[in-house]
């Protein structure tokens, strides 16, 4: 096996993890992983899909929680 060190942009991390899930454990082994990030990824993978765009979600959050 080859060993790689990658930096993955936050904008594509969900796609990257989706891809990793489709390999057999005999094909890919994760040697080191940030457990805090792992918990966030797991939470994200289990959350429902929203019909809203990211921009709409953040706009709604700003409107609800941002202090003017």
N, CA and C of each residue as an Amber inpcrd file, in Angstrom:
protein
   204
   0.8390000  -1.1940000   0.0000000   0.0000000   0.0000000   0.0000000
   0.8750000   1.2470000   0.0000000   0.3470000   2.2980000  -0.5760000
   1.0040000   3.6020000  -0.5780000   0.4410000   4.4330000   0.5720000
   1.2270000   5.3650000   1.0900000   0.7650000   6.2760000   2.1270000
   0.6980000   7.6720000   1.5510000  -0.4450000   8.3450000   1.7490000
  -0.6490000   9.6950000   1.2530000  -0.9980000  10.6210000   2.4070000
  -0.5550000  11.8480000   2.2900000  -0.9850000  12.8960000   3.2130000
  -1.7240000  13.9200000   2.3750000  -2.9800000  14.1790000   2.7190000
  -3.8180000  15.0670000   1.9220000  -4.3420000  16.2210000   2.7590000
  -4.5230000  17.3430000   2.1210000  -5.2920000  18.4450000   2.6780000
  -6.5080000  18.5640000   1.7800000  -7.6890000  18.4510000   2.3630000
  -8.9170000  18.4770000   1.5780000  -9.6970000  19.7330000   1.9550000
 -10.0540000  20.5110000   0.9440000 -10.7930000  21.7500000   1.1700000
 -12.1450000  21.4430000   1.7950000 -12.5590000  22.2940000   2.7430000
 -13.8400000  22.1050000   3.4170000 -15.0050000  22.0500000   2.4390000
 -14.8790000  22.7260000   1.3070000 -15.9880000  22.7700000   0.3530000
 -16.2370000  21.4250000  -0.3310000 -15.2810000  20.5020000  -0.2820000
 -15.4620000  19.1970000  -0.9210000 -15.2890000  18.0330000   0.0520000
 -15.1470000  18.3210000   1.3310000 -14.8730000  17.2500000   2.2980000
 -15.9860000  16.2230000   2.3360000 -17.2520000  16.6510000   2.1940000
 -18.3480000  15.6840000   2.2240000 -18.2670000  14.7300000   1.0380000
 -17.8830000  15.2290000  -0.1170000 -17.7230000  14.3760000  -1.2970000
 -16.5420000  13.4250000  -1.1270000 -15.4840000  13.9240000  -0.4960000
 -14.3040000  13.1020000  -0.2630000 -14.6360000  11.9250000   0.6530000
 -15.3490000  12.2030000   1.7550000 -15.7260000  11.1310000   2.6710000
 -16.7210000  10.1700000   2.0270000 -17.6070000  10.6980000   1.1830000
 -18.5360000   9.8380000   0.4560000 -17.7480000   8.8440000  -0.3920000
 -16.7300000   9.3560000  -1.0660000 -15.8990000   8.4960000  -1.8950000
 -15.1930000   7.4330000  -1.0540000 -14.6190000   7.8190000   0.0670000
 -13.9010000   6.8680000   0.9170000 -14.8070000   5.7440000   1.4110000
 -16.0650000   6.0710000   1.6880000 -17.0040000   5.0600000   2.1830000
 -17.2270000   3.9400000   1.1750000 -16.9520000   4.1910000  -0.0910000
 -17.2370000   3.2110000  -1.1280000 -16.0750000   2.2540000  -1.4160000
 -15.0060000   2.3710000  -0.6680000 -13.8920000   1.4350000  -0.7940000
 -13.9940000   0.3610000   0.2800000 -13.5290000  -0.8110000  -0.0310000
 -13.4640000  -1.8920000   0.9400000 -12.3470000  -1.5830000   1.9510000
 -12.5100000  -2.0460000   3.1760000 -11.4980000  -1.7950000   4.2100000
 -10.1470000  -2.4070000   3.8670000 -10.1380000  -3.4010000   3.0070000
  -8.8610000  -3.9950000   2.5940000  -8.1530000  -3.1140000   1.5580000
  -8.8920000  -2.1430000   0.9820000  -8.3190000  -1.2790000  -0.0450000
  -7.7830000   0.0380000   0.5200000  -8.4360000   0.5510000   1.5620000
  -8.0340000   1.8310000   2.1590000  -8.0240000   1.6990000   3.6750000
  -6.9660000   2.2000000   4.2880000  -6.8600000   2.2070000   5.7470000
  -6.5600000   3.6420000   6.1840000  -7.3780000   4.1720000   7.0710000
  -7.1380000   5.5150000   7.6070000  -6.2240000   5.3550000   8.8140000
  -5.0310000   5.9390000   8.7190000  -4.0300000   5.7670000   9.7630000
  -4.1650000   6.7800000  10.8880000  -4.5710000   7.9800000  10.5550000
  -4.6860000   9.0300000  11.5620000  -5.8630000   9.9070000  11.1820000
  -6.6460000  10.3020000  12.1840000  -7.8540000  11.0650000  11.9040000
  -8.1980000  11.8790000  13.1360000  -8.5430000  13.1280000  12.9360000
  -8.9450000  14.0190000  14.0190000 -10.2970000  13.5470000  14.5500000
 -10.3550000  13.0990000  15.8020000 -11.6020000  12.5410000  16.3380000
 -12.7070000  13.5830000  16.4340000 -12.3450000  14.8440000  16.6820000
 -13.3640000  15.9020000  16.7050000 -13.9680000  16.0510000  15.3160000
 -13.1260000  16.0550000  14.3030000 -13.6020000  16.1390000  12.9230000
 -14.4270000  14.9070000  12.5790000 -14.0020000  13.7620000  13.0410000
 -14.7310000  12.5260000  12.7720000 -16.1570000  12.6120000  13.3240000
 -16.3140000  13.1470000  14.5250000 -17.6440000  13.2910000  15.1300000
 -18.5040000  14.2470000  14.3030000 -17.9140000  15.3350000  13.8300000
 -18.6630000  16.2920000  13.0180000 -19.0750000  15.6790000  11.6780000
 -18.1810000  14.9170000  11.0790000 -18.4870000  14.2590000   9.8110000
 -19.6080000  13.2430000  10.0140000 -19.5270000  12.4690000  11.0750000
 -20.5660000  11.4710000  11.3600000 -21.9180000  12.1440000  11.5730000
 -21.9300000  13.2480000  12.3080000 -23.1640000  14.0100000  12.5340000
 -23.7120000  14.5060000  11.1950000 -22.8490000  15.0220000  10.3460000
 -23.2700000  15.5150000   9.0430000 -23.8100000  14.4150000   8.1460000
 -23.1730000  13.2500000   8.1940000 -23.6020000  12.1430000   7.3480000
 -24.9840000  11.6270000   7.7610000 -25.3300000  11.7720000   9.0400000
 -26.6150000  11.2870000   9.5380000 -27.7170000  12.3330000   9.4580000
 -27.3660000  13.5710000   9.1510000 -28.3800000  14.6300000   9.1290000
 -29.1780000  14.5740000   7.8190000 -30.4220000  15.0240000   7.8880000
 -31.2540000  14.9940000   6.6780000 -30.7750000  16.0090000   5.6460000
 -31.1280000  15.7830000   4.4170000 -30.7560000  16.6870000   3.3290000
 -31.7670000  17.8240000   3.2770000 -31.2700000  19.0240000   3.1630000
 -32.1310000  20.1980000   3.0930000 -32.3610000  20.5860000   1.6360000
 -33.5290000  21.1100000   1.3750000 -33.8530000  21.6220000   0.0440000
 -33.2170000  22.9940000  -0.1850000 -32.7600000  23.6380000   0.9150000
 -32.1820000  24.9760000   0.8370000 -30.7300000  24.9180000   0.3920000
 -30.2670000  25.9790000  -0.2660000 -28.8500000  26.0950000  -0.6060000
 -28.0910000  26.4910000   0.6560000 -26.7660000  26.3430000   0.6260000
 -25.9540000  26.7750000   1.7670000 -26.1740000  28.2620000   2.0400000
 -26.2600000  29.0380000   0.9790000 -26.4640000  30.4830000   1.1390000
 -27.7780000  30.7700000   1.8570000 -28.8360000  30.0610000   1.5010000
 -30.1350000  30.2610000   2.1550000 -30.0920000  29.8360000   3.6240000
 -29.4220000  28.7300000   3.9080000 -29.3040000  28.2540000   5.2850000
 -28.5890000  29.2980000   6.1400000 -27.4480000  29.7860000   5.6570000
 -26.6920000  30.7540000   6.4430000 -27.4100000  32.0960000   6.5360000
 -28.1060000  32.4790000   5.5020000 -28.8960000  33.7060000   5.5340000
 -29.9710000  33.6040000   6.6130000 -30.6550000  32.4570000   6.6790000
 -31.6770000  32.2380000   7.7030000 -31.0770000  32.2470000   9.1080000
 -29.9050000  31.6350000   9.2550000 -29.2470000  31.6270000  10.5640000
 -28.8420000  33.0350000  10.9890000 -28.2920000  33.8100000  10.0380000
 -27.9130000  35.1860000  10.3590000 -29.1410000  35.9950000  10.7650000
 -30.2380000  35.8360000  10.0200000 -31.4690000  36.5730000  10.3200000
 -32.0070000  36.2040000  11.7010000 -31.8520000  34.9540000  12.0700000
 -32.4120000  34.4920000  13.3470000 -31.5100000  34.8430000  14.5330000
 -30.1800000  34.7290000  14.3600000 -29.2720000  34.8360000  15.4970000
 -28.3560000  36.0590000  15.5000000 -28.1130000  36.6700000  14.3530000
 -27.1840000  37.8050000  14.3090000 -27.8280000  39.0270000  14.9620000
 -27.0160000  39.7070000  15.7390000 -27.5010000  40.9300000  16.3890000
 -27.1030000  42.1250000  15.5290000 -28.0650000  42.9730000  15.2260000
 -27.8080000  44.1410000  14.3780000 -27.5080000  45.3580000  15.1950000
